Each structure stands twice: as structure tokens, then as C-alpha cells.
Amino acid sequence: MRKLTIAGFALATAMTAGCATTDQGAIDEANATASSAEQTAENAMNTANSAASSARTAQQTAEEALAAARAAQKAADEANERAKRMLQTSSQK
């Protein structure tokens, strides 16, 4: 009977140790997964920040191009007005 009791305690101890090992493995795996998710989120944030910076640069470039186009349109309008006046003057002669 005594050998049976000792064997029972040994079996219980072994099973408890096995569960503790499994629990630690699950904890380690969860920590690794959380760390990987955190790294992925950080990479995504860096990518988003880079995209936002590129968008700001593109917007600035577009604004500069629009300003140049407006200036060119104004110059073309002024040239057209001068040409009209020259035609009117020459047709009156």
C-alpha cells in the first residue's frame, strides 16, 4: 500500500510538472506572438508615417505646379490682350 501511495504522489508530481511546462510554453508562445504583433504594428506605423510624409511632399509639389500654371495662364491672357489691341490698331489703319 505504501508503494502505491508513493507511486501516486510521484505520478501527481510528474503530471503537475508537465502542466507547468505546458503552461510556461503557452506563456512563452503568447509572449512571442505579442512581440511579433507589436513589431508588425510598429512597422505599419512607420510605413503610414512615411506615406503621410510623401503625401505632404506631393501636395506641396502640386501646389507649386498650380501656382506656376496660374502664372502662365495670366501671362498668356496678357499676351492675348496685347495681340488683340495690336490687331485692332492695325485694322484701323
C-alpha positions as CSV (number, residue, x, y, z in Angstrom):
1,M,0.0,0.0,0.0
2,R,2.8,2.3,0.8
3,K,4.5,1.7,-2.6
4,L,1.1,2.5,-4.2
5,T,0.8,5.8,-2.3
6,I,4.4,6.8,-3.2
7,A,3.8,5.9,-6.9
8,G,0.6,8.1,-6.8
9,F,2.5,11.0,-5.4
10,A,5.2,10.6,-8.0
11,L,2.6,10.4,-10.8
12,A,0.8,13.5,-9.4
13,T,4.1,15.4,-9.2
14,A,5.1,14.4,-12.8
15,M,1.7,15.4,-14.1
16,T,1.9,18.8,-12.3
17,A,5.3,19.4,-13.6
18,G,4.1,18.5,-17.1
19,C,1.3,21.0,-16.8
20,A,3.6,23.7,-15.6
21,T,5.9,23.1,-18.5
22,T,3.0,23.3,-20.9
23,D,1.7,26.4,-19.3
24,Q,5.1,28.0,-19.5
25,G,5.4,27.0,-23.1
26,A,2.0,28.6,-23.8
27,I,3.1,31.8,-22.0
28,D,6.3,31.9,-24.0
29,E,4.4,31.4,-27.2
30,A,1.9,34.1,-26.3
31,N,4.8,36.5,-25.4
32,A,6.5,35.8,-28.8
33,T,3.2,36.3,-30.6
34,A,2.6,39.6,-28.8
35,S,6.1,40.7,-29.5
36,S,5.7,39.9,-33.2
37,A,2.4,41.8,-33.3
38,E,4.0,44.8,-31.7
39,Q,6.8,44.8,-34.2
40,T,4.2,44.4,-37.1
41,A,2.3,47.4,-35.7
42,E,5.4,49.5,-35.4
43,N,6.4,48.7,-39.0
44,A,2.9,49.6,-40.1
45,M,3.1,52.9,-38.2
46,N,6.4,53.7,-39.8
47,T,5.0,52.9,-43.2
48,A,2.0,55.1,-42.6
49,N,4.2,58.0,-41.4
50,S,6.4,57.6,-44.5
51,A,3.3,57.6,-46.7
52,A,1.9,60.7,-45.0
53,S,5.3,62.5,-45.5
54,S,5.3,61.5,-49.2
55,A,1.7,62.8,-49.5
56,R,2.6,66.1,-47.9
57,T,5.6,66.4,-50.3
58,A,3.3,65.6,-53.3
59,Q,0.7,68.1,-52.2
60,Q,3.4,70.8,-51.9
61,T,4.7,70.0,-55.4
62,A,1.1,70.1,-56.8
63,E,0.5,73.5,-55.2
64,E,3.7,74.8,-56.7
65,A,2.8,73.4,-60.1
66,L,-0.7,75.0,-59.8
67,A,0.8,78.4,-58.9
68,A,3.1,78.1,-62.0
69,A,0.2,77.2,-64.2
70,R,-1.8,80.2,-62.9
71,A,1.1,82.5,-63.6
72,A,1.5,81.0,-67.1
73,Q,-2.3,81.5,-67.7
74,K,-2.1,85.1,-66.6
75,A,0.9,85.7,-68.9
76,A,-1.0,84.1,-71.8
77,D,-4.1,86.2,-71.1
78,E,-2.0,89.3,-71.1
79,A,-0.3,88.3,-74.3
80,N,-3.7,87.7,-75.9
81,E,-4.9,91.1,-74.9
82,R,-1.8,92.8,-76.4
83,A,-2.3,90.8,-79.6
84,K,-6.0,91.9,-79.8
85,R,-5.0,95.5,-79.3
86,M,-2.3,95.3,-82.0
87,L,-4.9,93.7,-84.4
88,Q,-7.4,96.4,-83.7
89,T,-4.8,99.1,-84.2
90,S,-3.6,97.6,-87.4
91,S,-7.1,97.1,-88.8
92,Q,-7.9,100.8,-88.2
93,K,-5.0,101.9,-90.3
